[in-house]
């Protein structure tokens, strides 16, 4: 197994759960080779359940570093190469960014139920049930409240989508995760509902259309980018992990 890991055949998965960020290294049969983790808790800030942005980075590094240490202790190997990486996380929620990649509002997690009115209005307009935890409900809630940040949105995504973007630079989501942001039709967002949403907010005069700020939808097996040099250092601040590792579409 030492040789297997040294040759870069192992696969890494990192899951951003509600109370723990879990890192798991597996072989190509799904057998667990090593694990790591980082505990975190959401906080209620100004009526919103959230996690601080710095915790994303601390948790990512923390979960990976404990897994790396587990690999070292079990196999006597310093983890440098991987066959693939996948990110998963809490679905839904709201993370809006400007064109510089700066977070415009605190992360609104799936636990928040503040977007009920917006969700009900979208449900009526779309003739399709929109739960209040969905990302589009949170965006519409911000619009209905005339929140100043909305005009500056360049893209918005989920937690798994954001971590994937940090590691690859790609603004994509797996189809399962994307279905918790906006209604789907086939393998993409519903064209009819995208048009309807743009009509709903047209009077606001925003410089964006909804298609432009949603992540691109991918299905399993599609190219979701590779780990960048910057992304590798976000995971492994010791600099041992090599860039260029393929990453699968992020899921929930």
PDB file of C-alpha atoms in Angstrom:
ATOM      1  CA  UNK A   1       0.000   0.000   0.000  1.00  0.00           C
ATOM      2  CA  UNK A   2       2.944   2.315   0.624  1.00  0.00           C
ATOM      3  CA  UNK A   3       3.925   2.024  -3.046  1.00  0.00           C
ATOM      4  CA  UNK A   4       0.301   2.491  -4.113  1.00  0.00           C
ATOM      5  CA  UNK A   5       0.100   5.815  -2.271  1.00  0.00           C
ATOM      6  CA  UNK A   6       3.567   6.946  -3.360  1.00  0.00           C
ATOM      7  CA  UNK A   7       2.610   6.311  -6.991  1.00  0.00           C
ATOM      8  CA  UNK A   8      -0.352   8.685  -6.652  1.00  0.00           C
ATOM      9  CA  UNK A   9      -3.104   6.080  -7.003  1.00  0.00           C
ATOM     10  CA  UNK A  10      -5.148   7.059  -3.941  1.00  0.00           C
ATOM     11  CA  UNK A  11      -8.251   9.260  -4.118  1.00  0.00           C
ATOM     12  CA  UNK A  12      -9.097  12.070  -1.680  1.00  0.00           C
ATOM     13  CA  UNK A  13     -12.568  13.166  -0.634  1.00  0.00           C
ATOM     14  CA  UNK A  14     -13.317  16.132   1.633  1.00  0.00           C
ATOM     15  CA  UNK A  15     -16.798  16.663   3.076  1.00  0.00           C
ATOM     16  CA  UNK A  16     -17.855  19.935   4.707  1.00  0.00           C
ATOM     17  CA  UNK A  17     -20.502  18.722   7.162  1.00  0.00           C
ATOM     18  CA  UNK A  18     -22.451  20.792   9.667  1.00  0.00           C
ATOM     19  CA  UNK A  19     -20.225  19.977  12.655  1.00  0.00           C
ATOM     20  CA  UNK A  20     -17.155  18.357  11.126  1.00  0.00           C
ATOM     21  CA  UNK A  21     -15.033  18.632   8.006  1.00  0.00           C
ATOM     22  CA  UNK A  22     -13.984  15.109   7.084  1.00  0.00           C
ATOM     23  CA  UNK A  23     -11.093  14.070   4.833  1.00  0.00           C
ATOM     24  CA  UNK A  24     -10.923  10.459   3.596  1.00  0.00           C
ATOM     25  CA  UNK A  25      -8.296   8.742   1.457  1.00  0.00           C
ATOM     26  CA  UNK A  26      -9.489   5.652  -0.425  1.00  0.00           C
ATOM     27  CA  UNK A  27      -8.196   3.164  -2.984  1.00  0.00           C
ATOM     28  CA  UNK A  28      -9.864   2.428  -6.317  1.00  0.00           C
ATOM     29  CA  UNK A  29     -12.131  -0.160  -4.659  1.00  0.00           C
ATOM     30  CA  UNK A  30     -13.428   2.348  -2.114  1.00  0.00           C
ATOM     31  CA  UNK A  31     -11.475   0.939   0.828  1.00  0.00           C
ATOM     32  CA  UNK A  32     -10.518   3.580   3.405  1.00  0.00           C
ATOM     33  CA  UNK A  33      -6.762   4.101   3.689  1.00  0.00           C
ATOM     34  CA  UNK A  34      -6.582   7.124   5.996  1.00  0.00           C
ATOM     35  CA  UNK A  35      -8.801   9.777   7.563  1.00  0.00           C
ATOM     36  CA  UNK A  36      -8.595  13.310   8.929  1.00  0.00           C
ATOM     37  CA  UNK A  37     -10.976  15.861  10.338  1.00  0.00           C
ATOM     38  CA  UNK A  38     -11.644  19.319  11.716  1.00  0.00           C
ATOM     39  CA  UNK A  39     -14.476  20.259  14.058  1.00  0.00           C
ATOM     40  CA  UNK A  40     -16.483  23.417  13.480  1.00  0.00           C
ATOM     41  CA  UNK A  41     -19.840  24.862  14.488  1.00  0.00           C
ATOM     42  CA  UNK A  42     -22.147  27.390  12.885  1.00  0.00           C
ATOM     43  CA  UNK A  43     -22.909  30.621  14.729  1.00  0.00           C
ATOM     44  CA  UNK A  44     -26.048  32.751  14.851  1.00  0.00           C
ATOM     45  CA  UNK A  45     -24.903  36.227  13.797  1.00  0.00           C
ATOM     46  CA  UNK A  46     -27.458  39.014  13.262  1.00  0.00           C
ATOM     47  CA  UNK A  47     -30.194  36.420  12.917  1.00  0.00           C
ATOM     48  CA  UNK A  48     -28.311  34.357  10.316  1.00  0.00           C
ATOM     49  CA  UNK A  49     -26.771  30.905  10.776  1.00  0.00           C
ATOM     50  CA  UNK A  50     -23.273  31.193   9.338  1.00  0.00           C
ATOM     51  CA  UNK A  51     -19.622  30.142   9.469  1.00  0.00           C
ATOM     52  CA  UNK A  52     -16.833  32.726   9.321  1.00  0.00           C
ATOM     53  CA  UNK A  53     -14.980  32.823   6.000  1.00  0.00           C
ATOM     54  CA  UNK A  54     -11.618  32.185   7.683  1.00  0.00           C
ATOM     55  CA  UNK A  55     -13.031  28.912   9.021  1.00  0.00           C
ATOM     56  CA  UNK A  56     -13.342  27.600   5.455  1.00  0.00           C
ATOM     57  CA  UNK A  57      -9.589  27.904   5.063  1.00  0.00           C
ATOM     58  CA  UNK A  58      -8.728  26.697   8.569  1.00  0.00           C
ATOM     59  CA  UNK A  59     -11.018  23.705   8.199  1.00  0.00           C
ATOM     60  CA  UNK A  60      -9.727  22.745   4.765  1.00  0.00           C
ATOM     61  CA  UNK A  61      -6.116  22.845   5.955  1.00  0.00           C
ATOM     62  CA  UNK A  62      -6.943  21.215   9.278  1.00  0.00           C
ATOM     63  CA  UNK A  63      -8.792  18.247   7.801  1.00  0.00           C
ATOM     64  CA  UNK A  64      -6.086  17.676   5.188  1.00  0.00           C
ATOM     65  CA  UNK A  65      -3.170  18.012   7.619  1.00  0.00           C
ATOM     66  CA  UNK A  66      -4.614  15.416  10.008  1.00  0.00           C
ATOM     67  CA  UNK A  67      -5.184  13.036   7.078  1.00  0.00           C
ATOM     68  CA  UNK A  68      -1.644  13.644   5.848  1.00  0.00           C
ATOM     69  CA  UNK A  69      -0.354  12.821   9.331  1.00  0.00           C
ATOM     70  CA  UNK A  70      -2.471   9.651   9.411  1.00  0.00           C
ATOM     71  CA  UNK A  71      -0.927   8.556   6.098  1.00  0.00           C
ATOM     72  CA  UNK A  72       2.561   9.226   7.465  1.00  0.00           C
ATOM     73  CA  UNK A  73       1.916   7.246  10.644  1.00  0.00           C
ATOM     74  CA  UNK A  74       0.255   4.268   8.919  1.00  0.00           C
ATOM     75  CA  UNK A  75       2.395   3.906   5.808  1.00  0.00           C
ATOM     76  CA  UNK A  76       5.551   5.969   6.361  1.00  0.00           C
ATOM     77  CA  UNK A  77       4.683   8.048   3.283  1.00  0.00           C
ATOM     78  CA  UNK A  78       4.504  11.819   2.770  1.00  0.00           C
ATOM     79  CA  UNK A  79       1.407  12.409   0.659  1.00  0.00           C
ATOM     80  CA  UNK A  80       2.431  14.172  -2.568  1.00  0.00           C
ATOM     81  CA  UNK A  81       0.372  12.784  -5.437  1.00  0.00           C
ATOM     82  CA  UNK A  82      -3.261  11.771  -5.813  1.00  0.00           C
ATOM     83  CA  UNK A  83      -5.322  10.188  -8.580  1.00  0.00           C
ATOM     84  CA  UNK A  84      -8.317  12.467  -8.000  1.00  0.00           C
ATOM     85  CA  UNK A  85      -9.993  14.786  -5.492  1.00  0.00           C
ATOM     86  CA  UNK A  86     -13.670  15.382  -4.760  1.00  0.00           C
ATOM     87  CA  UNK A  87     -15.376  17.996  -2.583  1.00  0.00           C
ATOM     88  CA  UNK A  88     -18.810  17.688  -1.015  1.00  0.00           C
ATOM     89  CA  UNK A  89     -20.638  19.855   1.476  1.00  0.00           C
ATOM     90  CA  UNK A  90     -23.869  21.085   2.982  1.00  0.00           C
ATOM     91  CA  UNK A  91     -26.304  21.708   0.147  1.00  0.00           C
ATOM     92  CA  UNK A  92     -28.254  24.899  -0.535  1.00  0.00           C
ATOM     93  CA  UNK A  93     -27.375  28.158   1.209  1.00  0.00           C
ATOM     94  CA  UNK A  94     -25.963  31.324  -0.277  1.00  0.00           C
ATOM     95  CA  UNK A  95     -22.420  32.528  -0.996  1.00  0.00           C
ATOM     96  CA  UNK A  96     -22.346  35.603  -3.306  1.00  0.00           C
ATOM     97  CA  UNK A  97     -19.078  36.951  -4.747  1.00  0.00           C
ATOM     98  CA  UNK A  98     -17.992  39.986  -6.748  1.00  0.00           C
ATOM     99  CA  UNK A  99     -15.756  39.902  -9.815  1.00  0.00           C
ATOM    100  CA  UNK A 100     -12.654  39.891  -7.591  1.00  0.00           C
ATOM    101  CA  UNK A 101     -13.797  36.733  -5.829  1.00  0.00           C
ATOM    102  CA  UNK A 102     -14.618  38.605  -2.618  1.00  0.00           C
ATOM    103  CA  UNK A 103     -17.498  37.349  -0.471  1.00  0.00           C
ATOM    104  CA  UNK A 104     -20.194  40.031  -0.484  1.00  0.00           C
ATOM    105  CA  UNK A 105     -22.346  38.785   2.414  1.00  0.00           C
ATOM    106  CA  UNK A 106     -21.864  36.276   5.242  1.00  0.00           C
ATOM    107  CA  UNK A 107     -22.454  32.656   4.257  1.00  0.00           C
ATOM    108  CA  UNK A 108     -26.143  31.807   4.741  1.00  0.00           C
ATOM    109  CA  UNK A 109     -26.340  28.090   5.483  1.00  0.00           C
ATOM    110  CA  UNK A 110     -29.123  25.611   4.738  1.00  0.00           C
ATOM    111  CA  UNK A 111     -30.351  26.045   8.335  1.00  0.00           C
ATOM    112  CA  UNK A 112     -31.671  29.540   7.676  1.00  0.00           C
ATOM    113  CA  UNK A 113     -35.417  29.915   7.231  1.00  0.00           C
ATOM    114  CA  UNK A 114     -35.376  33.672   6.609  1.00  0.00           C
ATOM    115  CA  UNK A 115     -36.251  33.351   2.908  1.00  0.00           C
ATOM    116  CA  UNK A 116     -39.775  31.959   3.340  1.00  0.00           C
ATOM    117  CA  UNK A 117     -41.589  34.876   1.684  1.00  0.00           C
ATOM    118  CA  UNK A 118     -39.179  34.855  -1.256  1.00  0.00           C
ATOM    119  CA  UNK A 119     -39.541  31.077  -1.620  1.00  0.00           C
ATOM    120  CA  UNK A 120     -43.345  31.332  -1.626  1.00  0.00           C
ATOM    121  CA  UNK A 121     -43.301  34.038  -4.290  1.00  0.00           C
ATOM    122  CA  UNK A 122     -40.949  32.019  -6.488  1.00  0.00           C
ATOM    123  CA  UNK A 123     -43.074  28.906  -5.976  1.00  0.00           C
ATOM    124  CA  UNK A 124     -46.108  30.801  -7.263  1.00  0.00           C
ATOM    125  CA  UNK A 125     -44.266  32.418 -10.178  1.00  0.00           C
ATOM    126  CA  UNK A 126     -42.525  29.208 -11.274  1.00  0.00           C
ATOM    127  CA  UNK A 127     -45.488  26.923 -10.515  1.00  0.00           C
ATOM    128  CA  UNK A 128     -42.810  24.724  -8.961  1.00  0.00           C
ATOM    129  CA  UNK A 129     -42.001  24.196  -5.286  1.00  0.00           C
ATOM    130  CA  UNK A 130     -38.997  26.280  -4.141  1.00  0.00           C
ATOM    131  CA  UNK A 131     -37.935  25.462  -0.539  1.00  0.00           C
ATOM    132  CA  UNK A 132     -36.719  28.390   1.556  1.00  0.00           C
ATOM    133  CA  UNK A 133     -33.248  26.868   1.942  1.00  0.00           C
ATOM    134  CA  UNK A 134     -32.552  26.840  -1.806  1.00  0.00           C
ATOM    135  CA  UNK A 135     -29.922  29.278  -3.059  1.00  0.00           C
ATOM    136  CA  UNK A 136     -32.300  31.005  -5.462  1.00  0.00           C
ATOM    137  CA  UNK A 137     -34.696  31.709  -2.572  1.00  0.00           C
ATOM    138  CA  UNK A 138     -31.852  33.331  -0.616  1.00  0.00           C
ATOM    139  CA  UNK A 139     -30.889  35.441  -3.625  1.00  0.00           C
ATOM    140  CA  UNK A 140     -34.487  36.554  -4.181  1.00  0.00           C
ATOM    141  CA  UNK A 141     -34.824  37.300  -0.452  1.00  0.00           C
ATOM    142  CA  UNK A 142     -31.791  39.609  -0.713  1.00  0.00           C
ATOM    143  CA  UNK A 143     -33.347  41.268  -3.780  1.00  0.00           C
ATOM    144  CA  UNK A 144     -36.724  41.804  -2.101  1.00  0.00           C
ATOM    145  CA  UNK A 145     -34.906  43.367   0.859  1.00  0.00           C
ATOM    146  CA  UNK A 146     -32.906  45.649  -1.476  1.00  0.00           C
ATOM    147  CA  UNK A 147     -29.625  44.401  -0.021  1.00  0.00           C
ATOM    148  CA  UNK A 148     -26.855  46.588  -1.413  1.00  0.00           C
ATOM    149  CA  UNK A 149     -24.507  43.736  -2.306  1.00  0.00           C
ATOM    150  CA  UNK A 150     -26.816  42.200  -4.922  1.00  0.00           C
ATOM    151  CA  UNK A 151     -25.883  44.612  -7.712  1.00  0.00           C
ATOM    152  CA  UNK A 152     -22.219  43.586  -7.364  1.00  0.00           C
ATOM    153  CA  UNK A 153     -22.734  39.826  -7.664  1.00  0.00           C
ATOM    154  CA  UNK A 154     -20.523  38.198 -10.301  1.00  0.00           C
ATOM    155  CA  UNK A 155     -21.444  34.673  -9.231  1.00  0.00           C
ATOM    156  CA  UNK A 156     -23.026  32.824  -6.352  1.00  0.00           C
ATOM    157  CA  UNK A 157     -22.644  29.233  -5.274  1.00  0.00           C
ATOM    158  CA  UNK A 158     -22.843  26.662  -2.487  1.00  0.00           C
ATOM    159  CA  UNK A 159     -20.164  25.774   0.048  1.00  0.00           C
ATOM    160  CA  UNK A 160     -18.919  22.777  -1.967  1.00  0.00           C
ATOM    161  CA  UNK A 161     -18.885  24.946  -5.088  1.00  0.00           C
ATOM    162  CA  UNK A 162     -16.854  27.642  -3.352  1.00  0.00           C
ATOM    163  CA  UNK A 163     -14.235  25.216  -2.024  1.00  0.00           C
ATOM    164  CA  UNK A 164     -13.967  23.668  -5.497  1.00  0.00           C
ATOM    165  CA  UNK A 165     -13.451  27.131  -7.005  1.00  0.00           C
ATOM    166  CA  UNK A 166     -10.719  27.896  -4.461  1.00  0.00           C
ATOM    167  CA  UNK A 167      -8.892  24.709  -5.435  1.00  0.00           C
ATOM    168  CA  UNK A 168      -9.377  24.791  -9.224  1.00  0.00           C
ATOM    169  CA  UNK A 169     -10.520  28.262 -10.267  1.00  0.00           C
ATOM    170  CA  UNK A 170     -13.567  26.632 -11.924  1.00  0.00           C
ATOM    171  CA  UNK A 171     -17.093  27.880 -11.153  1.00  0.00           C
ATOM    172  CA  UNK A 172     -18.934  24.582 -11.575  1.00  0.00           C
ATOM    173  CA  UNK A 173     -21.278  22.261  -9.662  1.00  0.00           C
ATOM    174  CA  UNK A 174     -22.321  18.653  -9.988  1.00  0.00           C
ATOM    175  CA  UNK A 175     -25.910  18.271 -11.121  1.00  0.00           C
ATOM    176  CA  UNK A 176     -27.111  17.002  -7.744  1.00  0.00           C
ATOM    177  CA  UNK A 177     -25.704  20.008  -5.915  1.00  0.00           C
ATOM    178  CA  UNK A 178     -26.937  22.401  -8.610  1.00  0.00           C
ATOM    179  CA  UNK A 179     -30.482  21.079  -8.181  1.00  0.00           C
ATOM    180  CA  UNK A 180     -30.464  22.612  -4.696  1.00  0.00           C
ATOM    181  CA  UNK A 181     -29.651  26.027  -6.096  1.00  0.00           C
ATOM    182  CA  UNK A 182     -32.172  26.341  -8.925  1.00  0.00           C
ATOM    183  CA  UNK A 183     -34.779  24.068 -10.581  1.00  0.00           C
ATOM    184  CA  UNK A 184     -33.406  21.701 -13.213  1.00  0.00           C
ATOM    185  CA  UNK A 185     -34.680  20.461 -16.552  1.00  0.00           C
ATOM    186  CA  UNK A 186     -32.698  17.561 -17.966  1.00  0.00           C
ATOM    187  CA  UNK A 187     -29.023  18.124 -17.250  1.00  0.00           C
ATOM    188  CA  UNK A 188     -29.206  21.892 -16.804  1.00  0.00           C
ATOM    189  CA  UNK A 189     -31.182  24.678 -15.186  1.00  0.00           C
ATOM    190  CA  UNK A 190     -34.750  25.163 -16.392  1.00  0.00           C
ATOM    191  CA  UNK A 191     -34.613  27.680 -19.262  1.00  0.00           C
ATOM    192  CA  UNK A 192     -38.216  28.682 -18.692  1.00  0.00           C
ATOM    193  CA  UNK A 193     -37.613  29.461 -15.021  1.00  0.00           C
ATOM    194  CA  UNK A 194     -34.345  31.281 -15.726  1.00  0.00           C
ATOM    195  CA  UNK A 195     -36.262  33.570 -18.084  1.00  0.00           C
ATOM    196  CA  UNK A 196     -39.037  33.994 -15.528  1.00  0.00           C
ATOM    197  CA  UNK A 197     -36.569  35.000 -12.819  1.00  0.00           C
ATOM    198  CA  UNK A 198     -34.963  37.635 -15.048  1.00  0.00           C
ATOM    199  CA  UNK A 199     -38.428  39.044 -15.757  1.00  0.00           C
ATOM    200  CA  UNK A 200     -39.200  39.167 -12.022  1.00  0.00           C
ATOM    201  CA  UNK A 201     -36.133  41.271 -11.197  1.00  0.00           C
ATOM    202  CA  UNK A 202     -35.920  43.324 -14.417  1.00  0.00           C
ATOM    203  CA  UNK A 203     -37.158  46.500 -12.726  1.00  0.00           C
ATOM    204  CA  UNK A 204     -34.157  46.420 -10.361  1.00  0.00           C
ATOM    205  CA  UNK A 205     -31.759  47.183 -13.210  1.00  0.00           C
ATOM    206  CA  UNK A 206     -29.028  44.792 -12.088  1.00  0.00           C
ATOM    207  CA  UNK A 207     -26.040  44.477 -14.454  1.00  0.00           C
ATOM    208  CA  UNK A 208     -26.334  40.669 -14.483  1.00  0.00           C
ATOM    209  CA  UNK A 209     -28.707  37.999 -15.753  1.00  0.00           C
ATOM    210  CA  UNK A 210     -29.329  34.908 -13.627  1.00  0.00           C
ATOM    211  CA  UNK A 211     -27.628  32.593 -16.176  1.00  0.00           C
ATOM    212  CA  UNK A 212     -24.431  34.627 -15.847  1.00  0.00           C
ATOM    213  CA  UNK A 213     -24.085  34.251 -12.092  1.00  0.00           C
ATOM    214  CA  UNK A 214     -25.061  30.599 -11.555  1.00  0.00           C
ATOM    215  CA  UNK A 215     -22.328  27.918 -11.600  1.00  0.00           C
ATOM    216  CA  UNK A 216     -21.993  25.754 -14.707  1.00  0.00           C
ATOM    217  CA  UNK A 217     -23.718  22.372 -14.277  1.00  0.00           C
ATOM    218  CA  UNK A 218     -21.689  19.185 -14.797  1.00  0.00           C
ATOM    219  CA  UNK A 219     -22.609  15.502 -14.604  1.00  0.00           C
ATOM    220  CA  UNK A 220     -20.467  12.750 -13.095  1.00  0.00           C
ATOM    221  CA  UNK A 221     -17.338  12.075 -15.129  1.00  0.00           C
ATOM    222  CA  UNK A 222     -17.171  15.483 -16.789  1.00  0.00           C
ATOM    223  CA  UNK A 223     -14.013  17.572 -16.507  1.00  0.00           C
ATOM    224  CA  UNK A 224     -14.347  19.860 -13.487  1.00  0.00           C
ATOM    225  CA  UNK A 225     -10.800  21.220 -13.575  1.00  0.00           C
ATOM    226  CA  UNK A 226      -7.551  20.349 -11.847  1.00  0.00           C
ATOM    227  CA  UNK A 227      -5.899  21.358  -8.591  1.00  0.00           C
ATOM    228  CA  UNK A 228      -3.948  24.588  -9.130  1.00  0.00           C
ATOM    229  CA  UNK A 229      -0.643  25.518  -7.477  1.00  0.00           C
ATOM    230  CA  UNK A 230      -2.549  27.986  -5.303  1.00  0.00           C
ATOM    231  CA  UNK A 231      -5.158  25.354  -4.484  1.00  0.00           C
ATOM    232  CA  UNK A 232      -2.507  22.806  -3.524  1.00  0.00           C
ATOM    233  CA  UNK A 233      -1.084  25.263  -0.982  1.00  0.00           C
ATOM    234  CA  UNK A 234      -4.553  25.924   0.431  1.00  0.00           C
ATOM    235  CA  UNK A 235      -4.795  22.203   1.170  1.00  0.00           C
ATOM    236  CA  UNK A 236      -1.191  21.529   2.148  1.00  0.00           C
ATOM    237  CA  UNK A 237       0.618  24.588   3.476  1.00  0.00           C
ATOM    238  CA  UNK A 238       3.800  22.511   3.804  1.00  0.00           C
ATOM    239  CA  UNK A 239       3.911  22.429   0.003  1.00  0.00           C
ATOM    240  CA  UNK A 240       4.264  18.664  -0.478  1.00  0.00           C
ATOM    241  CA  UNK A 241       1.063  18.140  -2.469  1.00  0.00           C
ATOM    242  CA  UNK A 242       1.542  18.467  -6.220  1.00  0.00           C
ATOM    243  CA  UNK A 243      -0.800  20.485  -8.447  1.00  0.00           C
ATOM    244  CA  UNK A 244      -2.510  19.120 -11.560  1.00  0.00           C
ATOM    245  CA  UNK A 245      -4.695  16.519  -9.834  1.00  0.00           C
ATOM    246  CA  UNK A 246      -8.079  16.017 -11.603  1.00  0.00           C
ATOM    247  CA  UNK A 247     -11.121  17.042  -9.561  1.00  0.00           C
ATOM    248  CA  UNK A 248     -14.660  15.744  -9.959  1.00  0.00           C
ATOM    249  CA  UNK A 249     -17.718  18.026  -9.967  1.00  0.00           C
ATOM    250  CA  UNK A 250     -18.491  19.160  -6.394  1.00  0.00           C
ATOM    251  CA  UNK A 251     -21.618  17.629  -4.891  1.00  0.00           C
ATOM    252  CA  UNK A 252     -23.832  17.911  -1.833  1.00  0.00           C
TER     253      UNK A 252
END
